[in-house]
mmCIF file of C-alpha atoms in Angstrom:
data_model
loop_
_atom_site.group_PDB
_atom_site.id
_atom_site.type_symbol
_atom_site.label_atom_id
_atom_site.label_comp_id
_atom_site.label_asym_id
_atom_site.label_seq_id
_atom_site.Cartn_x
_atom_site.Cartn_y
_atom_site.Cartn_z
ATOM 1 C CA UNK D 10 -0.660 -6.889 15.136
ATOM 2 C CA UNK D 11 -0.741 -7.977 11.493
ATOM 3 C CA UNK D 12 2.331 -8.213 9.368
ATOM 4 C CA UNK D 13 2.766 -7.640 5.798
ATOM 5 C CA UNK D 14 5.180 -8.272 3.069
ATOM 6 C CA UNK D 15 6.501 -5.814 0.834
ATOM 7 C CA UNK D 16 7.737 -8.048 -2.445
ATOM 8 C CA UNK D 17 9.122 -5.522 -5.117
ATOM 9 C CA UNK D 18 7.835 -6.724 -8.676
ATOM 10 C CA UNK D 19 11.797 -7.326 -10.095
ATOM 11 C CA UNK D 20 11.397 -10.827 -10.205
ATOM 12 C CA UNK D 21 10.710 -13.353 -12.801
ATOM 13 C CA UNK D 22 7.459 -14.688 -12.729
ATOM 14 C CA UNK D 23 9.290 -17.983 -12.439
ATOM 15 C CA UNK D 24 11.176 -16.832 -9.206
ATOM 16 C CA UNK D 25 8.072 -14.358 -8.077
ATOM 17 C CA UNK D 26 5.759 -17.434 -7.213
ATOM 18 C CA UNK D 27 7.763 -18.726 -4.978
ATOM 19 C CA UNK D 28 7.931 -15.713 -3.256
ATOM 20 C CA UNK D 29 4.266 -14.962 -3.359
ATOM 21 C CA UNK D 30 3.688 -18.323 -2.155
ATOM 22 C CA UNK D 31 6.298 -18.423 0.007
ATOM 23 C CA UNK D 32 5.068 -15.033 1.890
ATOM 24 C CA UNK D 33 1.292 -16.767 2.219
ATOM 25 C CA UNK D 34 3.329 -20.203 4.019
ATOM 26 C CA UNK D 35 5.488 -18.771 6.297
ATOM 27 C CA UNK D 36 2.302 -16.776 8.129
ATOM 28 C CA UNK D 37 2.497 -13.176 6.681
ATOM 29 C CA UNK D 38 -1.261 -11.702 6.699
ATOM 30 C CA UNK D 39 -0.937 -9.916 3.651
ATOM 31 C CA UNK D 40 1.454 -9.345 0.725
ATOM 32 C CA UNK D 41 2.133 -6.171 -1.374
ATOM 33 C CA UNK D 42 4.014 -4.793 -4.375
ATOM 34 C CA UNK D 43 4.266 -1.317 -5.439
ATOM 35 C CA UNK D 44 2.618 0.501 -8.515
ATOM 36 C CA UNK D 45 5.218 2.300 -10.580
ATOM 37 C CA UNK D 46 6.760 2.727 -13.991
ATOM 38 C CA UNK D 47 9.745 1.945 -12.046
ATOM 39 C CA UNK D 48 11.472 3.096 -8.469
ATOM 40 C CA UNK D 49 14.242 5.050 -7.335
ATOM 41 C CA UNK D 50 17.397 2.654 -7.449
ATOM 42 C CA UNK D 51 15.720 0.448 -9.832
ATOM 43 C CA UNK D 52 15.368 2.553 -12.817
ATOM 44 C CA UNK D 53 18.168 0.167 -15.002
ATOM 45 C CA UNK D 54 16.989 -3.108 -13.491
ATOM 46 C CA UNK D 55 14.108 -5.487 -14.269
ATOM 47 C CA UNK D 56 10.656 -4.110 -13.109
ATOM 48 C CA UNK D 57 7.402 -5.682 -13.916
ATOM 49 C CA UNK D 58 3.641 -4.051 -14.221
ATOM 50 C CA UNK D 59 1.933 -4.377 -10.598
ATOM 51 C CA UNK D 60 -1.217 -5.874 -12.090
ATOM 52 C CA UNK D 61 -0.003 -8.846 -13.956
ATOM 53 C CA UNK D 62 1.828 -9.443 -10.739
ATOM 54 C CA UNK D 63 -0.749 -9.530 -8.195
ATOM 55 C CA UNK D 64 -3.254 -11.204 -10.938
ATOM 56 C CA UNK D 65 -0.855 -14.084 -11.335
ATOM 57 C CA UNK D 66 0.104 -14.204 -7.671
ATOM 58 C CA UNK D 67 -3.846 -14.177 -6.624
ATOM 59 C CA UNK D 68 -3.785 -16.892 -9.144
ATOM 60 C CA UNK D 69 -0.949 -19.517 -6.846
ATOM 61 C CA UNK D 70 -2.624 -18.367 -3.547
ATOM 62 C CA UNK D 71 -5.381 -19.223 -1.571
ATOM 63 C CA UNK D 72 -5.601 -17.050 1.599
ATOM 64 C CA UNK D 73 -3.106 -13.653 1.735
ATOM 65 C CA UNK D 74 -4.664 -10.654 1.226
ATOM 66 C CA UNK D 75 -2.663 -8.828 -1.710
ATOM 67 C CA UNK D 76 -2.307 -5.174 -2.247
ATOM 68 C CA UNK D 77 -1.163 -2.586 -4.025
ATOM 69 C CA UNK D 78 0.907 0.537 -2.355
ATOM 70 C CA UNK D 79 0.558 2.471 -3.898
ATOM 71 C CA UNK D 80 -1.181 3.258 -7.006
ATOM 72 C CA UNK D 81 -1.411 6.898 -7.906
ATOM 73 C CA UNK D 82 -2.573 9.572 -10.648
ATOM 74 C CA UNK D 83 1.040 9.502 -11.723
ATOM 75 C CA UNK D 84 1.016 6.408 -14.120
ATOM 76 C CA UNK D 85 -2.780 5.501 -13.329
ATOM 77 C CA UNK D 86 -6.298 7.213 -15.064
ATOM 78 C CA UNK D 87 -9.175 5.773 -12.708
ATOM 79 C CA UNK D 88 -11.579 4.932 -15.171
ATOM 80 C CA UNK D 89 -8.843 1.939 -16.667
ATOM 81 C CA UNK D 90 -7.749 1.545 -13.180
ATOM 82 C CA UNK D 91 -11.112 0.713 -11.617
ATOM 83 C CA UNK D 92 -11.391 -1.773 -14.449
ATOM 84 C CA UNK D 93 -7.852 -3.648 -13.493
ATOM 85 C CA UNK D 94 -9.469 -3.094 -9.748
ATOM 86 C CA UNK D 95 -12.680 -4.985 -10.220
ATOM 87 C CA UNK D 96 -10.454 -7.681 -12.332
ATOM 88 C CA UNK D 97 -8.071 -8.202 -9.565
ATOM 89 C CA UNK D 98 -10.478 -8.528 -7.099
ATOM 90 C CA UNK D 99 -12.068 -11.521 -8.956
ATOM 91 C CA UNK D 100 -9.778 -13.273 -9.821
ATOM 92 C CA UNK D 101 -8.417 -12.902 -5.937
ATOM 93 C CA UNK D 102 -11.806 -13.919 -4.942
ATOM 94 C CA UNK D 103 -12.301 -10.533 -2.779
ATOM 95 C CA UNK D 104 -8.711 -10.570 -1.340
ATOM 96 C CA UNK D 105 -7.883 -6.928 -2.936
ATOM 97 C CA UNK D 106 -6.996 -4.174 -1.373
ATOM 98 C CA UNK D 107 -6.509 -0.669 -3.686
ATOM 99 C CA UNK D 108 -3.813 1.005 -1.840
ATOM 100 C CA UNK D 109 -3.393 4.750 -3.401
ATOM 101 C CA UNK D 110 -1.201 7.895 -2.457
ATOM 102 C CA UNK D 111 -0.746 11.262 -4.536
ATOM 103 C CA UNK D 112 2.408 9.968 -5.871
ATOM 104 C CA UNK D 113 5.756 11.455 -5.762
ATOM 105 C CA UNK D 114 8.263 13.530 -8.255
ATOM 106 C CA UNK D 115 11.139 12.086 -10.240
ATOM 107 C CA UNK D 116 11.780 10.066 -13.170
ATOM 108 C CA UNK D 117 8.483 7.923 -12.460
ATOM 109 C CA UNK D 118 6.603 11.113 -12.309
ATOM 110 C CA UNK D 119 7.423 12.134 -15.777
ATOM 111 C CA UNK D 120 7.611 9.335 -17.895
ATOM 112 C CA UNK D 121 4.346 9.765 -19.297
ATOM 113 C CA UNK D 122 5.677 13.409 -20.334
ATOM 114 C CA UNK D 123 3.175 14.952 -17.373
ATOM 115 C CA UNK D 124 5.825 17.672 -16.249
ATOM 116 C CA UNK D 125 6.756 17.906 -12.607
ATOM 117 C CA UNK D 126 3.936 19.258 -10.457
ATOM 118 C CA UNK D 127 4.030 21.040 -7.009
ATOM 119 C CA UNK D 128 2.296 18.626 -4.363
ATOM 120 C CA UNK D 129 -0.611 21.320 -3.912
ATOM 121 C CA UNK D 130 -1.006 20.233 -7.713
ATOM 122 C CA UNK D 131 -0.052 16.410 -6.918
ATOM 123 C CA UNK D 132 -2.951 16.668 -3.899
ATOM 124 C CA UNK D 133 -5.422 18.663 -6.104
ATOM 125 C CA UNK D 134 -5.255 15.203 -8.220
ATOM 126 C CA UNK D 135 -5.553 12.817 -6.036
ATOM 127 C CA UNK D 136 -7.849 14.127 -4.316
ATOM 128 C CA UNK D 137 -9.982 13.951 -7.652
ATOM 129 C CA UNK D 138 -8.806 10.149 -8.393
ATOM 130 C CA UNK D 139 -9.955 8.901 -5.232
ATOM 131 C CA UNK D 140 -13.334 10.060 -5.753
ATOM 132 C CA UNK D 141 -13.780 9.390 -9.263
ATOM 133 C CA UNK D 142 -12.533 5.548 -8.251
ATOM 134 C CA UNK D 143 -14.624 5.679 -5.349
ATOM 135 C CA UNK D 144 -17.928 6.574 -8.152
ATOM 136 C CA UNK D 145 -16.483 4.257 -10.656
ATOM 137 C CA UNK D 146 -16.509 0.908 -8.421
ATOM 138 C CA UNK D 147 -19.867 1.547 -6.323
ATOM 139 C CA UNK D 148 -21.818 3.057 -10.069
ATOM 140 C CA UNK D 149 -23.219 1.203 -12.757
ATOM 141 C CA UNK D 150 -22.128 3.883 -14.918
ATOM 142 C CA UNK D 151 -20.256 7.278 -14.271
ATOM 143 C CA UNK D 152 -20.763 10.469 -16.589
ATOM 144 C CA UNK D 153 -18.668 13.145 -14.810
ATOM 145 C CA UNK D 154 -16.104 15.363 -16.460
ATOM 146 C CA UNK D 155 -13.378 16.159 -13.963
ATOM 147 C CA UNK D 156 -10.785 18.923 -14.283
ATOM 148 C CA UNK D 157 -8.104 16.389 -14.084
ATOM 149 C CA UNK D 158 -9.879 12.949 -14.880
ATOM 150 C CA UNK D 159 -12.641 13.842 -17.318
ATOM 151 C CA UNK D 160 -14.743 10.754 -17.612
ATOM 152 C CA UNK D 161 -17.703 10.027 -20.024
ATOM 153 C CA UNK D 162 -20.667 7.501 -19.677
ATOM 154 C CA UNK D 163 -17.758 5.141 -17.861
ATOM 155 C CA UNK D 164 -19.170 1.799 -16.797
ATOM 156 C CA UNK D 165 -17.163 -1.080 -14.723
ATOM 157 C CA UNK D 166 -19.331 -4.002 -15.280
ATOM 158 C CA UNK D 167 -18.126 -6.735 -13.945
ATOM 159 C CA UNK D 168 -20.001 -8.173 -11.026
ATOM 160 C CA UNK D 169 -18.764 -6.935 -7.611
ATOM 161 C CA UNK D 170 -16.630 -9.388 -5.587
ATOM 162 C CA UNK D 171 -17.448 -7.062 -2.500
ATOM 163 C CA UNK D 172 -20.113 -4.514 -1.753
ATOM 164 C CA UNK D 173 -20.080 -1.954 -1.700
ATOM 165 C CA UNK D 174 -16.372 -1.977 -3.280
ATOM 166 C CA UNK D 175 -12.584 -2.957 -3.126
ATOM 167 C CA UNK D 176 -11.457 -1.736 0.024
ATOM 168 C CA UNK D 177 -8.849 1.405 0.230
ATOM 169 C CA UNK D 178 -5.998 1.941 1.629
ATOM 170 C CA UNK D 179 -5.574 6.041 1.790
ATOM 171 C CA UNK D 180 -1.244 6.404 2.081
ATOM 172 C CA UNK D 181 -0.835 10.192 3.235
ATOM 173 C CA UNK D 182 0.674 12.140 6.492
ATOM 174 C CA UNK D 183 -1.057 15.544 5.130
ATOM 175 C CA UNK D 184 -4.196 16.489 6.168
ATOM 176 C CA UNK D 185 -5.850 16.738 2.866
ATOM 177 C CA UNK D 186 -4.384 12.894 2.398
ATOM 178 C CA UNK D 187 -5.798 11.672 5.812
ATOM 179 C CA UNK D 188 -9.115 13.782 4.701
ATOM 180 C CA UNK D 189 -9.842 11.266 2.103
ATOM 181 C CA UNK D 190 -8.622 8.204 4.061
ATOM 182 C CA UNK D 191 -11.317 9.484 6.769
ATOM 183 C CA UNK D 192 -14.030 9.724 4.279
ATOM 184 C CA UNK D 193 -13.455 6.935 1.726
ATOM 185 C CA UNK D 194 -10.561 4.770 3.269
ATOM 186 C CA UNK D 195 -10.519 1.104 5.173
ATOM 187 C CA UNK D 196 -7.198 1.477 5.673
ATOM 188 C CA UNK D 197 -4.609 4.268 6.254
ATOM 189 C CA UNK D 198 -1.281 4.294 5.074
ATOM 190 C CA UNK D 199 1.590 5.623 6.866
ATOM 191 C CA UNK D 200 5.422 5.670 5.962
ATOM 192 C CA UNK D 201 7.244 7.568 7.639
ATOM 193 C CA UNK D 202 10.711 8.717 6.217
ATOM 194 C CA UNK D 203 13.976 10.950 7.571
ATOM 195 C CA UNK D 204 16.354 10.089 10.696
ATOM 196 C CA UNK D 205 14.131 10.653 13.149
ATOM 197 C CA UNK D 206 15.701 8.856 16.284
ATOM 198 C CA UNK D 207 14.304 5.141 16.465
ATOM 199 C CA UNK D 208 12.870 5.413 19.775
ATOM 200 C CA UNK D 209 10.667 8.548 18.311
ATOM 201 C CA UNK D 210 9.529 6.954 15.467
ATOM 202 C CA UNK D 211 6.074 5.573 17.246
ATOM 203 C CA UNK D 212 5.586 8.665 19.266
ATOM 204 C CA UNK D 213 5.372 10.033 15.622
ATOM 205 C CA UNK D 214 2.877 7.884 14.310
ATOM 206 C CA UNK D 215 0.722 8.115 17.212
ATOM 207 C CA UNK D 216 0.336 11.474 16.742
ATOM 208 C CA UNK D 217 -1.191 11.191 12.929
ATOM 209 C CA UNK D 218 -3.198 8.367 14.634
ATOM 210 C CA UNK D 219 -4.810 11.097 17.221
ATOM 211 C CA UNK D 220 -5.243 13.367 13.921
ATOM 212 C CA UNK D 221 -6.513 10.938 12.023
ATOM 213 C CA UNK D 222 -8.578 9.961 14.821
ATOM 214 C CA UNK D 223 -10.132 13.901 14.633
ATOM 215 C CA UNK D 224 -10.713 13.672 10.886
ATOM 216 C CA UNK D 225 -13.008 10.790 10.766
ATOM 217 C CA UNK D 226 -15.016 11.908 14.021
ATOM 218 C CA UNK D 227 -15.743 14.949 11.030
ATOM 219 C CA UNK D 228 -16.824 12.224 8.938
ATOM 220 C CA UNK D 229 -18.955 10.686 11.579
ATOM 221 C CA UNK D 230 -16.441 7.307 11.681
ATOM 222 C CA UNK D 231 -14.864 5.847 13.997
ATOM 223 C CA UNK D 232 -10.924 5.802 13.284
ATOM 224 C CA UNK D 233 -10.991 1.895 14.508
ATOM 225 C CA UNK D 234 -12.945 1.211 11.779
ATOM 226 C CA UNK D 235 -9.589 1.724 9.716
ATOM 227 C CA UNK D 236 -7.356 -0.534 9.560
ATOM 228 C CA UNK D 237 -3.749 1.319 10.444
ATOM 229 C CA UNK D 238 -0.907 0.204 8.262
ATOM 230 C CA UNK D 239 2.920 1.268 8.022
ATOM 231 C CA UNK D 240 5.066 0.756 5.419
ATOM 232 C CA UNK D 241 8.609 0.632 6.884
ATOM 233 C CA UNK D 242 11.910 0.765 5.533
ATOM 234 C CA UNK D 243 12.130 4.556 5.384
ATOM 235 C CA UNK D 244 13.704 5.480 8.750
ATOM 236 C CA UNK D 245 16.347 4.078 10.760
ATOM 237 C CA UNK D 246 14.376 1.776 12.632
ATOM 238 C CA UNK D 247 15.914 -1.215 10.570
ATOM 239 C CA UNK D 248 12.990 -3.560 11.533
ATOM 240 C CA UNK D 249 14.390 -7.001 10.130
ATOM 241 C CA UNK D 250 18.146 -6.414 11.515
ATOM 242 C CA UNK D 251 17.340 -8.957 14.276
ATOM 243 C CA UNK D 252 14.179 -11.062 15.683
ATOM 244 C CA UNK D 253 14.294 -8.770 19.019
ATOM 245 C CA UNK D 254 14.214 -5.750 16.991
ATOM 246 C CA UNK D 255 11.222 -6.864 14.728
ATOM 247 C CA UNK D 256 9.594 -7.910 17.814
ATOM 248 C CA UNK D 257 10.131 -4.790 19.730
ATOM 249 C CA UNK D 258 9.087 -2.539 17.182
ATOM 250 C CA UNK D 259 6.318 -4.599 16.240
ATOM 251 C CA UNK D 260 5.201 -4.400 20.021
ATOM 252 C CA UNK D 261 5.693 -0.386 20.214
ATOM 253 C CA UNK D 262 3.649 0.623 17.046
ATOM 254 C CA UNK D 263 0.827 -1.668 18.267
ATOM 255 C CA UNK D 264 1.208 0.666 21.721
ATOM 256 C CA UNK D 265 0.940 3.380 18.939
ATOM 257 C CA UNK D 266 -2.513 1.770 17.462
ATOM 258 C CA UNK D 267 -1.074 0.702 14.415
ATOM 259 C CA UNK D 268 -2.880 -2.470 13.453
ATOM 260 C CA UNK D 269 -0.292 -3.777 10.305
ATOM 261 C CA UNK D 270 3.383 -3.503 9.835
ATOM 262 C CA UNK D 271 4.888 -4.013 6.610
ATOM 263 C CA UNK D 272 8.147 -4.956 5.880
ATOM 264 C CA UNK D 273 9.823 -5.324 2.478
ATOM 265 C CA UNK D 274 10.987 -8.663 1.246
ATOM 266 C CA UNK D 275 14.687 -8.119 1.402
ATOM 267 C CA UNK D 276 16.799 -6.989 -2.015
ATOM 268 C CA UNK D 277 20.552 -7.064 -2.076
ATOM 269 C CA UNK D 278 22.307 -3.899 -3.245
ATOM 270 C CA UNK D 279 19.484 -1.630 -2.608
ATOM 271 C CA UNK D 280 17.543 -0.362 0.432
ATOM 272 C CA UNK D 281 16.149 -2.861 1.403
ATOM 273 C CA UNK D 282 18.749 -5.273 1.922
ATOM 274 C CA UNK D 283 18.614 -7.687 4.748
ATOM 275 C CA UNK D 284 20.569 -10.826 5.922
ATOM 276 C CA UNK D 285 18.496 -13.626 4.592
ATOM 277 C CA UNK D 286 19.100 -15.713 7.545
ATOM 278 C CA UNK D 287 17.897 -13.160 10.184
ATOM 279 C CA UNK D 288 14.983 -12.831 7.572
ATOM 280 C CA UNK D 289 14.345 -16.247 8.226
ATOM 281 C CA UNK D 290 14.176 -16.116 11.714
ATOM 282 C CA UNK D 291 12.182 -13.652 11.594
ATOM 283 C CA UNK D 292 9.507 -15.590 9.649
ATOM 284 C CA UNK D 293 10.406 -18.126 11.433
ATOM 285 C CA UNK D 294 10.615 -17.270 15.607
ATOM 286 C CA UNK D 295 9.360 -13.046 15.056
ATOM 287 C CA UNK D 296 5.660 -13.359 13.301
ATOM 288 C CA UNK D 297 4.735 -15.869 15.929
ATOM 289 C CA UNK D 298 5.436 -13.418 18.649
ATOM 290 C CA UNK D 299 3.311 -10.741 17.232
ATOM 291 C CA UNK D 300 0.807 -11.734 15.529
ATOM 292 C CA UNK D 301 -3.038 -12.179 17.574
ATOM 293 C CA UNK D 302 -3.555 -16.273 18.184
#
C-alpha cells in the first residue's frame, strides 16, 4: 500500500515548503493539492492557484510524486490546461500526475458565471475534456471543434517528459466516470462520501473495484494496470484519529485492492482537522507499517 498526502493550497509559500518538503521526508509516496477557485469551508480564507503550487513544490523536491485531484471543466479549458500539464511535468522531471473529475456544484462551480449544470450535463463535459486532454498531450497539434471545448490548430510543444503522456488519474464512482478511467486512466480515483458504517466502507470500494475491473476488460486492459487510489476524509472512517486506526484501515482497503490511500494534511477548524501529535505518529510509527519494504 502507498500513502499519499492531501496538502490544501492555504498556505504561504513560505510555510507551504516546509510542508511539501516535509511530506517527501517523513516517507509519504506522493503528495497532492486540489484544483479549485476555492473549497467549501474555505471560501473567506487564503487559497492559492494549484499550479504555482505544485510548480514551486516540484521545484524544493526531489523524489514525491505530486498531483493534482482534481482538476475539472469547472475552472479548467484543456487546451491552457494541457499547456500548465506539460509545464508541470518538466519542471517535476516526470513526477506529474493529472488527476481530473467532472467537478461538482456550488460557489466554485459558478464563479466563472457558467450557471449550475445537472451532472448528466457536468458528465457530458468531462467526458469531452478528458479526451480533448488526452489528444492535446499525445498530438503535435489538435484541430477539433468540440461542443463544449472547441479547439483550433492547438499545439502543446514542449518536449514530452513521458511518452506517451502525463499519467491520469480518472476520480469518478459513475459508470460513465470509471468508462473513461478504463479507457484513458493510470489511475482511478475513488472518494467515497456519506455515513456509511466504517466497517462497510471497503466492502464498498471493492465493489467499484469489481466494476471497474468489468469496464477495462471492455477496453481490453487489465484493471491492475491502474493504479487504485482513495481520497479519504469523506466518511466516518476518521483514518488519522489513531496509529491503529490508520493502520487498520490501511490494511482493509489493500484487502479491497486499493493500491494508494490518501489522507489530508490536517487543518484546524475545518474537516480535516486532526491532533498534530497523533499525526505525527502516524508519520512516524503508521507509514512504516503499511507501506511495501
Amino acid at each position: 500500500m502507498r500513502i499519499g498526502l492531501l496538502i490544501l493550497p492555504i498556505h504561504p509559500w513560505a510555510e507551504a515548503r516546509r510542508l511539501w518538503r516535509d511530506a517527501e521526508e517523513g516517507g509519504f509516496d506522493s503528495a497532492w493539492t486540489y484544483d479549485h477557485l476555492s473549497y467549501q469551508g474555505f471560501r473567506e480564507r487564503p487559497w492559492f492557484g494549484a499550479v504555482p503550487v505544485l510548480a514551486a513544490a516540484a521545484a524544493v523536491t526531489e523524489r514525491i510524486r505530486l498531483g493534482s485531484l482534481v482538476s475539472s471543466p469547472n475552472v479548467r479549458h484543456p487546451v491552457a490546461l494541457a499547456e500548465d500539464v506539460a509545464a508541470l511535468d518538466d519542471v517535476s522531471s516526470g513526477r506529474f500526475t493529472l488527476g481530473v473529475g467532472c467537478g461538482t456544484t456550488g460557489f466554485d462551480a459558478s464563479a466563472l458565471g457558467d450557471g449550475p449544470r445537472s451532472l448528466d450535463e457536468r458528465e457530458d463535459r468531462f467526458e469531452e475534456f478528458v479526451g480533448l486532454l488526452d489528444r492535446l498531450l499525445t498530438a503535435p497539434a489538435t484541430a477539433r471543434t468540440g461542443r463544449l471545448h472547441p479547439a483550433e490548430e492547438a499545439r502543446t510543444v514542449p518536449d514530452r517528459v513521458r511518452r506517451p503522456r502525463v499519467p491520469f488519474a480518472v476520480a469518478g464512482e459513475r459508470a460513465r466516470a470509471m468508462r473513461l478511467a478504463a479507457r484513458y486512466g493510470q489511475a482511478w480515483v475513488s472518494c467515497p462520501a456519506g455515513d456509511l458504517p466504517p466497517a462497510d466502507c471497503p466492502g464498498r470500494v471493492a465493489r467499484r473495484l469489481d466494476r471497474l475491473g468489468e469496464l477495462c476488460a471492455e477496453q481490453g486492459r487489465d484493471v491492475k494496470e491502474l493504479d487504485r487510489i482513495l481520497l479519504t476524509g469523506y466518511t466516518t472512517e476518521r483514518p488519522c484519529a489513531s496509529v491503529d486506526r490508520f493502520v487498520d484501515l490501511a490494511g482493509r482497503y489493500a484487502e479491497a485492492g486499493v493500491t494508494e490511500l490518501v489522507v489530508h494534511l490536517p487543518v484546524a477548524d475545518s474537516r480535516f482537522a486532526a491532533d498534530e501529535r497523533v499525526f505525527a505518529r502516524i508519520v512516524e510509527e503508521g507509514l512504516p507499517q503499511v507501506r511495501p519494504l
